[in-house]
Amino acid sequence: MEIKKGLEDVYVKETEITYIDGELGRLYYRGYSIYDLAEFSNFEETSYLILYGKLPNVYEYENFVKSLRESRGISDRVKEFLKGVKKNAYPMDVLRTAVSIMGLEENSHTYSVSEQSIINLISKFPTIISYYIRLRRDLEPVEPDTSLSHAANFLYMVNGTKPSEEECRAMDVAMILHIDHEMNASTFASLVVASTLSDIYSAIIAGISALKGPLHGGANYEALKMFREIGDVENVEKYILNRLANKQRIMGFGHRVYKTYDPRARILKSYAKLLAEKKGGEIRRLYEIAEKVEEIGIKYLGSKGIYPNVDFYSSIVFYALGFEPEFFPTVFASARVTGWIAHILEYVKDNKIIRPKAYYKGEIGRKYIPLDSR
């Protein structure tokens, strides 16, 4: 019996959403190159593409954008929950529970996905996240601005000021790059729940819970932590060699699918560099350290097919845009929720409950001994 630990190379469904060529380092959403989408599209248009399988026409795009903008507000019940949460609570736990409250408010017990549910989930994630960020900073939450794009409004609600054009574009591209990535752990977790015909909110909560793990959505936090620990470009090689000698991972390096440079990392590197040049100071120092880590890491690991992944430079981009490291996974989730929904919609069209098998290796026929005789 061959056991595929981690379900590696096991196909669980057919999909028309995302294609990854791990050998050549290519990524496509609905057949469109991630490079083209990152250059020409935005989060709203790419979300529509992921959800509905085609680029929208002008009417469809404007209607979708309008729906997202008008649905950003969160209920008083969710606000009261966020105000009552301890300031040291883990942000992914807060997001997960807020989404659970949203599910309670919709009062859906079994699988049903309305257009409004889809819009609510995508539009409200940034509001929940930014609301809690502001409360943790002892600042008044900033209400959504319907005149701003999805990315611009997110940054506005977090920082309290209208973002620059460069910041808006960096955020937009970062969110595009995180929208979907085929059958990753959080997408699979969402599908397992949806396959039971549970409600959409429960399925999304499963995705959040899986993304919370440091081997998935938490890796960019660990990458930034590493850059900070290194402290200076001069310390990079010694630090990396020490980690390798102790058989420790280089955070932000390596991927289950990519055996070459992650295309998302290539794109994010250019935005990390742009933000470093614009902001200077700590951001510039962290970028310079990251660049050196990349050089040394590839020198020793590239021959093994281990290169920077999306988490490597997204950590600097998110930090430069005003997010504390603990919130990095929530920003990831605010984009990936679109992908989770798309995969759920695709799978449930021809649904079969996901129920893999486990190979039993224990004893059979053991004799029961009463408690007083053990």
GROMACS .gro file of C-alpha atoms in nm:
model
  374
    1MET     CA    1   0.000   0.000   0.000
    2GLU     CA    2   0.152   0.331  -0.109
    3ILE     CA    3   0.084   0.607   0.142
    4LYS     CA    4   0.103   0.959  -0.001
    5LYS     CA    5   0.180   1.157   0.312
    6GLY     CA    6   0.042   1.509   0.275
    7LEU     CA    7  -0.156   1.381  -0.029
    8GLU     CA    8   0.139   1.487  -0.244
    9ASP     CA    9   0.064   1.443  -0.618
   10VAL     CA   10  -0.288   1.313  -0.542
   11TYR     CA   11  -0.550   1.478  -0.764
   12VAL     CA   12  -0.875   1.553  -0.580
   13LYS     CA   13  -1.066   1.737  -0.853
   14GLU     CA   14  -1.053   1.876  -1.204
   15THR     CA   15  -1.027   2.253  -1.224
   16GLU     CA   16  -1.037   2.535  -1.476
   17ILE     CA   17  -0.931   2.799  -1.224
   18THR     CA   18  -0.553   2.788  -1.178
   19TYR     CA   19  -0.267   2.613  -1.355
   20ILE     CA   20   0.086   2.595  -1.212
   21ASP     CA   21   0.392   2.481  -1.406
   22GLY     CA   22   0.628   2.414  -1.119
   23GLU     CA   23   0.921   2.319  -1.339
   24LEU     CA   24   0.919   2.636  -1.547
   25GLY     CA   25   0.787   2.866  -1.274
   26ARG     CA   26   0.467   2.971  -1.446
   27LEU     CA   27   0.126   3.051  -1.303
   28TYR     CA   28  -0.203   3.107  -1.487
   29TYR     CA   29  -0.546   3.220  -1.363
   30ARG     CA   30  -0.818   3.093  -1.598
   31GLY     CA   31  -0.550   3.068  -1.869
   32TYR     CA   32  -0.413   3.421  -1.823
   33SER     CA   33  -0.048   3.461  -1.724
   34ILE     CA   34   0.004   3.600  -1.374
   35TYR     CA   35   0.256   3.843  -1.527
   36ASP     CA   36  -0.011   3.995  -1.754
   37LEU     CA   37  -0.267   4.018  -1.473
   38ALA     CA   38  -0.014   4.177  -1.238
   39GLU     CA   39   0.077   4.433  -1.504
   40PHE     CA   40  -0.262   4.520  -1.651
   41SER     CA   41  -0.542   4.405  -1.415
   42ASN     CA   42  -0.655   4.489  -1.061
   43PHE     CA   43  -0.793   4.292  -0.768
   44GLU     CA   44  -1.160   4.346  -0.858
   45GLU     CA   45  -1.124   4.241  -1.222
   46THR     CA   46  -0.907   3.940  -1.135
   47SER     CA   47  -1.155   3.834  -0.867
   48TYR     CA   48  -1.433   3.843  -1.125
   49LEU     CA   49  -1.217   3.635  -1.360
   50ILE     CA   50  -1.143   3.375  -1.090
   51LEU     CA   51  -1.506   3.351  -0.982
   52TYR     CA   52  -1.684   3.352  -1.318
   53GLY     CA   53  -1.424   3.221  -1.563
   54LYS     CA   54  -1.394   3.524  -1.790
   55LEU     CA   55  -1.281   3.883  -1.790
   56PRO     CA   56  -1.583   4.109  -1.734
   57ASN     CA   57  -1.717   4.353  -1.990
   58VAL     CA   58  -1.760   4.716  -1.885
   59TYR     CA   59  -2.112   4.665  -1.745
   60GLU     CA   60  -2.019   4.350  -1.554
   61TYR     CA   61  -1.705   4.509  -1.414
   62GLU     CA   62  -1.876   4.828  -1.298
   63ASN     CA   63  -2.163   4.633  -1.141
   64PHE     CA   64  -1.921   4.401  -0.958
   65VAL     CA   65  -1.711   4.692  -0.830
   66LYS     CA   66  -2.023   4.879  -0.717
   67SER     CA   67  -2.148   4.575  -0.526
   68LEU     CA   68  -1.813   4.531  -0.350
   69ARG     CA   69  -1.790   4.898  -0.253
   70GLU     CA   70  -2.145   4.914  -0.119
   71SER     CA   71  -2.100   4.599   0.093
   72ARG     CA   72  -1.782   4.691   0.283
   73GLY     CA   73  -1.952   4.793   0.605
   74ILE     CA   74  -1.965   4.546   0.896
   75SER     CA   75  -2.256   4.501   1.135
   76ASP     CA   76  -2.276   4.647   1.486
   77ARG     CA   77  -2.253   4.292   1.624
   78VAL     CA   78  -1.920   4.234   1.450
   79LYS     CA   79  -1.796   4.577   1.562
   80GLU     CA   80  -1.886   4.504   1.924
   81PHE     CA   81  -1.703   4.174   1.905
   82LEU     CA   82  -1.390   4.343   1.769
   83LYS     CA   83  -1.403   4.611   2.038
   84GLY     CA   84  -1.425   4.344   2.307
   85VAL     CA   85  -1.132   4.132   2.186
   86LYS     CA   86  -0.806   4.149   2.380
   87LYS     CA   87  -0.541   4.355   2.205
   88ASN     CA   88  -0.295   4.064   2.214
   89ALA     CA   89  -0.532   3.820   2.044
   90TYR     CA   90  -0.391   3.648   1.735
   91PRO     CA   91  -0.537   3.833   1.433
   92MET     CA   92  -0.627   3.515   1.239
   93ASP     CA   93  -0.830   3.397   1.537
   94VAL     CA   94  -1.010   3.731   1.539
   95LEU     CA   95  -1.082   3.713   1.165
   96ARG     CA   96  -1.205   3.355   1.194
   97THR     CA   97  -1.449   3.443   1.473
   98ALA     CA   98  -1.574   3.758   1.300
   99VAL     CA   99  -1.654   3.552   0.989
  100SER     CA  100  -1.836   3.304   1.211
  101ILE     CA  101  -2.053   3.591   1.339
  102MET     CA  102  -2.124   3.688   0.977
  103GLY     CA  103  -2.241   3.331   0.920
  104LEU     CA  104  -2.468   3.350   1.223
  105GLU     CA  105  -2.620   3.672   1.093
  106GLU     CA  106  -2.697   3.513   0.759
  107ASN     CA  107  -2.841   3.211   0.944
  108SER     CA  108  -2.749   2.958   0.675
  109HIS     CA  109  -2.722   2.598   0.797
  110THR     CA  110  -2.661   2.407   0.477
  111TYR     CA  111  -2.487   2.471   0.146
  112SER     CA  112  -2.624   2.767  -0.042
  113VAL     CA  113  -2.421   3.047  -0.196
  114SER     CA  114  -2.592   3.368  -0.294
  115GLU     CA  115  -2.422   3.640  -0.496
  116GLN     CA  116  -2.451   3.861  -0.190
  117SER     CA  117  -2.269   3.604   0.027
  118ILE     CA  118  -1.981   3.607  -0.220
  119ILE     CA  119  -1.971   3.986  -0.226
  120ASN     CA  120  -1.996   4.008   0.155
  121LEU     CA  121  -1.705   3.775   0.215
  122ILE     CA  122  -1.471   3.947  -0.031
  123SER     CA  123  -1.567   4.303   0.061
  124LYS     CA  124  -1.581   4.273   0.440
  125PHE     CA  125  -1.253   4.093   0.511
  126PRO     CA  126  -1.046   4.416   0.477
  127THR     CA  127  -1.292   4.606   0.698
  128ILE     CA  128  -1.272   4.346   0.975
  129ILE     CA  129  -0.892   4.334   0.957
  130SER     CA  130  -0.839   4.711   0.949
  131TYR     CA  131  -1.095   4.769   1.226
  132TYR     CA  132  -0.901   4.541   1.459
  133ILE     CA  133  -0.565   4.687   1.353
  134ARG     CA  134  -0.685   5.036   1.447
  135LEU     CA  135  -0.823   4.919   1.782
  136ARG     CA  136  -0.491   4.749   1.863
  137ARG     CA  137  -0.316   5.079   1.793
  138ASP     CA  138  -0.557   5.265   2.027
  139LEU     CA  139  -0.696   5.452   1.727
  140GLU     CA  140  -1.051   5.505   1.610
  141PRO     CA  141  -1.148   5.266   1.327
  142VAL     CA  142  -1.179   5.425   0.984
  143GLU     CA  143  -1.502   5.360   0.797
  144PRO     CA  144  -1.481   5.240   0.434
  145ASP     CA  145  -1.462   5.497   0.155
  146THR     CA  146  -1.677   5.389  -0.140
  147SER     CA  147  -1.490   5.622  -0.374
  148LEU     CA  148  -1.172   5.414  -0.342
  149SER     CA  149  -1.069   5.088  -0.506
  150HIS     CA  150  -1.055   4.769  -0.301
  151ALA     CA  151  -0.678   4.794  -0.243
  152ALA     CA  152  -0.674   5.171  -0.183
  153ASN     CA  153  -0.964   5.151   0.061
  154PHE     CA  154  -0.793   4.870   0.255
  155LEU     CA  155  -0.479   5.082   0.304
  156TYR     CA  156  -0.690   5.390   0.386
  157MET     CA  157  -0.880   5.203   0.659
  158VAL     CA  158  -0.553   5.068   0.805
  159ASN     CA  159  -0.342   5.386   0.800
  160GLY     CA  160  -0.605   5.660   0.815
  161THR     CA  161  -0.464   5.847   0.515
  162LYS     CA  162  -0.519   5.812   0.142
  163PRO     CA  163  -0.237   5.596   0.002
  164SER     CA  164  -0.001   5.703  -0.272
  165GLU     CA  165  -0.035   5.571  -0.626
  166GLU     CA  166   0.270   5.344  -0.572
  167GLU     CA  167   0.126   5.204  -0.249
  168CYS     CA  168  -0.212   5.139  -0.413
  169ARG     CA  169  -0.052   4.952  -0.701
  170ALA     CA  170   0.173   4.748  -0.472
  171MET     CA  171  -0.127   4.645  -0.263
  172ASP     CA  172  -0.337   4.567  -0.570
  173VAL     CA  173  -0.068   4.346  -0.721
  174ALA     CA  174   0.006   4.172  -0.390
  175MET     CA  175  -0.363   4.083  -0.357
  176ILE     CA  176  -0.382   3.961  -0.718
  177LEU     CA  177  -0.086   3.731  -0.652
  178HIS     CA  178  -0.251   3.584  -0.342
  179ILE     CA  179  -0.600   3.526  -0.485
  180ASP     CA  180  -0.549   3.159  -0.568
  181HIS     CA  181  -0.286   2.889  -0.594
  182GLU     CA  182  -0.462   2.570  -0.696
  183MET     CA  183  -0.500   2.290  -0.437
  184ASN     CA  184  -0.313   2.428  -0.136
  185ALA     CA  185  -0.390   2.332   0.224
  186SER     CA  186  -0.644   2.606   0.294
  187THR     CA  187  -0.830   2.554  -0.034
  188PHE     CA  188  -0.847   2.181   0.033
  189ALA     CA  189  -0.971   2.245   0.388
  190SER     CA  190  -1.248   2.466   0.249
  191LEU     CA  191  -1.344   2.199  -0.004
  192VAL     CA  192  -1.362   1.924   0.259
  193VAL     CA  193  -1.617   2.127   0.454
  194ALA     CA  194  -1.811   2.237   0.145
  195SER     CA  195  -1.827   1.878   0.018
  196THR     CA  196  -2.041   1.789   0.321
  197LEU     CA  197  -2.285   2.059   0.198
  198SER     CA  198  -2.219   2.270   0.505
  199ASP     CA  199  -2.270   2.646   0.465
  200ILE     CA  200  -2.023   2.872   0.282
  201TYR     CA  201  -1.915   3.054   0.598
  202SER     CA  202  -1.814   2.729   0.769
  203ALA     CA  203  -1.613   2.634   0.460
  204ILE     CA  204  -1.436   2.971   0.457
  205ILE     CA  205  -1.363   2.945   0.830
  206ALA     CA  206  -1.191   2.613   0.759
  207GLY     CA  207  -0.976   2.790   0.502
  208ILE     CA  208  -0.883   3.062   0.751
  209SER     CA  209  -0.795   2.800   1.012
  210ALA     CA  210  -0.564   2.616   0.771
  211LEU     CA  211  -0.404   2.938   0.648
  212LYS     CA  212  -0.325   3.032   1.007
  213GLY     CA  213  -0.050   2.767   1.024
  214PRO     CA  214   0.315   2.880   0.997
  215LEU     CA  215   0.377   2.631   0.715
  216HIS     CA  216   0.111   2.805   0.504
  217GLY     CA  217  -0.002   3.165   0.556
  218GLY     CA  218   0.232   3.239   0.846
  219ALA     CA  219   0.554   3.190   0.651
  220ASN     CA  220   0.586   3.556   0.546
  221TYR     CA  221   0.578   3.660   0.912
  222GLU     CA  222   0.867   3.420   0.974
  223ALA     CA  223   1.057   3.560   0.673
  224LEU     CA  224   1.039   3.915   0.808
  225LYS     CA  225   1.140   3.789   1.152
  226MET     CA  226   1.448   3.630   0.990
  227PHE     CA  227   1.544   3.955   0.813
  228ARG     CA  228   1.517   4.139   1.144
  229GLU     CA  229   1.726   3.878   1.326
  230ILE     CA  230   2.002   3.912   1.066
  231GLY     CA  231   2.006   4.286   1.127
  232ASP     CA  232   2.267   4.383   0.868
  233VAL     CA  233   2.372   4.277   0.518
  234GLU     CA  234   2.718   4.184   0.650
  235ASN     CA  235   2.565   3.917   0.875
  236VAL     CA  236   2.371   3.737   0.603
  237GLU     CA  237   2.612   3.468   0.486
  238LYS     CA  238   2.715   3.362   0.836
  239TYR     CA  239   2.348   3.349   0.943
  240ILE     CA  240   2.241   3.141   0.642
  241LEU     CA  241   2.534   2.898   0.669
  242ASN     CA  242   2.461   2.851   1.040
  243ARG     CA  243   2.094   2.769   0.969
  244LEU     CA  244   2.189   2.525   0.695
  245ALA     CA  245   2.449   2.357   0.917
  246ASN     CA  246   2.179   2.308   1.181
  247LYS     CA  247   1.936   2.173   0.918
  248GLN     CA  248   1.702   2.468   0.966
  249ARG     CA  249   1.484   2.611   0.692
  250ILE     CA  250   1.552   2.944   0.524
  251MET     CA  251   1.213   3.106   0.568
  252GLY     CA  252   1.054   3.214   0.240
  253PHE     CA  253   1.258   2.959   0.045
  254GLY     CA  254   1.122   2.642  -0.117
  255HIS     CA  255   0.779   2.533  -0.236
  256ARG     CA  256   0.593   2.204  -0.270
  257VAL     CA  257   0.513   2.276  -0.637
  258TYR     CA  258   0.776   2.518  -0.770
  259LYS     CA  259   1.118   2.371  -0.842
  260THR     CA  260   1.244   2.707  -0.964
  261TYR     CA  261   1.183   3.073  -0.877
  262ASP     CA  262   0.821   3.138  -0.777
  263PRO     CA  263   0.681   3.385  -1.036
  264ARG     CA  264   0.488   3.563  -0.763
  265ALA     CA  265   0.816   3.629  -0.579
  266ARG     CA  266   0.968   3.775  -0.896
  267ILE     CA  267   0.682   4.024  -0.925
  268LEU     CA  268   0.674   4.112  -0.556
  269LYS     CA  269   1.049   4.170  -0.551
  270SER     CA  270   1.008   4.464  -0.790
  271TYR     CA  271   0.742   4.619  -0.564
  272ALA     CA  272   0.947   4.556  -0.250
  273LYS     CA  273   1.236   4.738  -0.419
  274LEU     CA  274   1.010   5.026  -0.526
  275LEU     CA  275   0.872   5.070  -0.173
  276ALA     CA  276   1.220   5.044  -0.023
  277GLU     CA  277   1.342   5.323  -0.249
  278LYS     CA  278   1.038   5.540  -0.171
  279LYS     CA  279   1.033   5.487   0.206
  280GLY     CA  280   1.401   5.437   0.286
  281GLY     CA  281   1.505   5.371   0.648
  282GLU     CA  282   1.410   5.033   0.793
  283ILE     CA  283   1.227   4.921   0.478
  284ARG     CA  284   1.536   4.983   0.264
  285ARG     CA  285   1.757   4.797   0.516
  286LEU     CA  286   1.522   4.497   0.527
  287TYR     CA  287   1.506   4.487   0.147
  288GLU     CA  288   1.884   4.493   0.116
  289ILE     CA  289   1.909   4.208   0.368
  290ALA     CA  290   1.643   4.012   0.177
  291GLU     CA  291   1.827   4.061  -0.150
  292LYS     CA  292   2.146   3.927   0.006
  293VAL     CA  293   1.960   3.632   0.163
  294GLU     CA  294   1.822   3.553  -0.183
  295GLU     CA  295   2.173   3.559  -0.335
  296ILE     CA  296   2.327   3.337  -0.066
  297GLY     CA  297   2.024   3.110  -0.044
  298ILE     CA  298   2.020   3.040  -0.418
  299LYS     CA  299   2.397   2.982  -0.409
  300TYR     CA  300   2.357   2.694  -0.164
  301LEU     CA  301   2.003   2.573  -0.234
  302GLY     CA  302   1.930   2.655  -0.597
  303SER     CA  303   2.087   2.333  -0.723
  304LYS     CA  304   1.827   2.147  -0.514
  305GLY     CA  305   1.539   2.336  -0.674
  306ILE     CA  306   1.488   2.556  -0.368
  307TYR     CA  307   1.427   2.923  -0.450
  308PRO     CA  308   1.237   3.221  -0.301
  309ASN     CA  309   0.861   3.176  -0.278
  310VAL     CA  310   0.578   3.428  -0.252
  311ASP     CA  311   0.631   3.477   0.123
  312PHE     CA  312   0.989   3.599   0.083
  313TYR     CA  313   0.917   3.945  -0.058
  314SER     CA  314   0.549   3.974   0.036
  315SER     CA  315   0.669   4.016   0.396
  316ILE     CA  316   0.850   4.339   0.305
  317VAL     CA  317   0.567   4.464   0.083
  318PHE     CA  318   0.302   4.413   0.353
  319TYR     CA  319   0.523   4.569   0.620
  320ALA     CA  320   0.604   4.870   0.404
  321LEU     CA  321   0.231   4.922   0.343
  322GLY     CA  322   0.158   4.954   0.715
  323PHE     CA  323   0.070   4.603   0.834
  324GLU     CA  324   0.221   4.461   1.151
  325PRO     CA  325   0.376   4.115   1.094
  326GLU     CA  326   0.107   3.936   1.294
  327PHE     CA  327  -0.148   4.061   1.041
  328PHE     CA  328   0.031   3.930   0.732
  329PRO     CA  329  -0.175   3.607   0.720
  330THR     CA  330  -0.500   3.806   0.745
  331VAL     CA  331  -0.398   4.013   0.441
  332PHE     CA  332  -0.323   3.686   0.262
  333ALA     CA  333  -0.671   3.561   0.362
  334SER     CA  334  -0.841   3.879   0.239
  335ALA     CA  335  -0.723   3.793  -0.112
  336ARG     CA  336  -0.739   3.413  -0.095
  337VAL     CA  337  -1.106   3.416   0.010
  338THR     CA  338  -1.187   3.475  -0.359
  339GLY     CA  339  -1.000   3.160  -0.458
  340TRP     CA  340  -1.163   2.956  -0.183
  341ILE     CA  341  -1.508   3.060  -0.301
  342ALA     CA  342  -1.426   2.987  -0.666
  343HIS     CA  343  -1.301   2.635  -0.589
  344ILE     CA  344  -1.604   2.567  -0.369
  345LEU     CA  345  -1.842   2.676  -0.644
  346GLU     CA  346  -1.656   2.461  -0.898
  347TYR     CA  347  -1.641   2.150  -0.680
  348VAL     CA  348  -1.998   2.150  -0.553
  349LYS     CA  349  -2.137   2.161  -0.908
  350ASP     CA  350  -2.047   1.791  -0.927
  351ASN     CA  351  -2.017   1.726  -0.556
  352LYS     CA  352  -1.897   1.415  -0.380
  353ILE     CA  353  -1.814   1.419  -0.011
  354ILE     CA  354  -1.438   1.408   0.041
  355ARG     CA  355  -1.359   1.096   0.241
  356PRO     CA  356  -1.005   0.958   0.197
  357LYS     CA  357  -0.890   0.634   0.359
  358ALA     CA  358  -0.628   0.561   0.622
  359TYR     CA  359  -0.419   0.244   0.614
  360TYR     CA  360  -0.460   0.064   0.947
  361LYS     CA  361  -0.137  -0.067   1.105
  362GLY     CA  362  -0.255  -0.150   1.456
  363GLU     CA  363  -0.342  -0.480   1.625
  364ILE     CA  364  -0.666  -0.672   1.565
  365GLY     CA  365  -0.864  -0.880   1.817
  366ARG     CA  366  -0.715  -0.749   2.140
  367LYS     CA  367  -0.879  -0.891   2.452
  368TYR     CA  368  -1.066  -0.644   2.675
  369ILE     CA  369  -0.952  -0.652   3.038
  370PRO     CA  370  -1.187  -0.507   3.304
  371LEU     CA  371  -1.067  -0.194   3.480
  372ASP     CA  372  -1.014  -0.358   3.821
  373SER     CA  373  -0.795  -0.626   3.663
  374ARG     CA  374  -0.553  -0.400   3.477
   0.00000   0.00000   0.00000
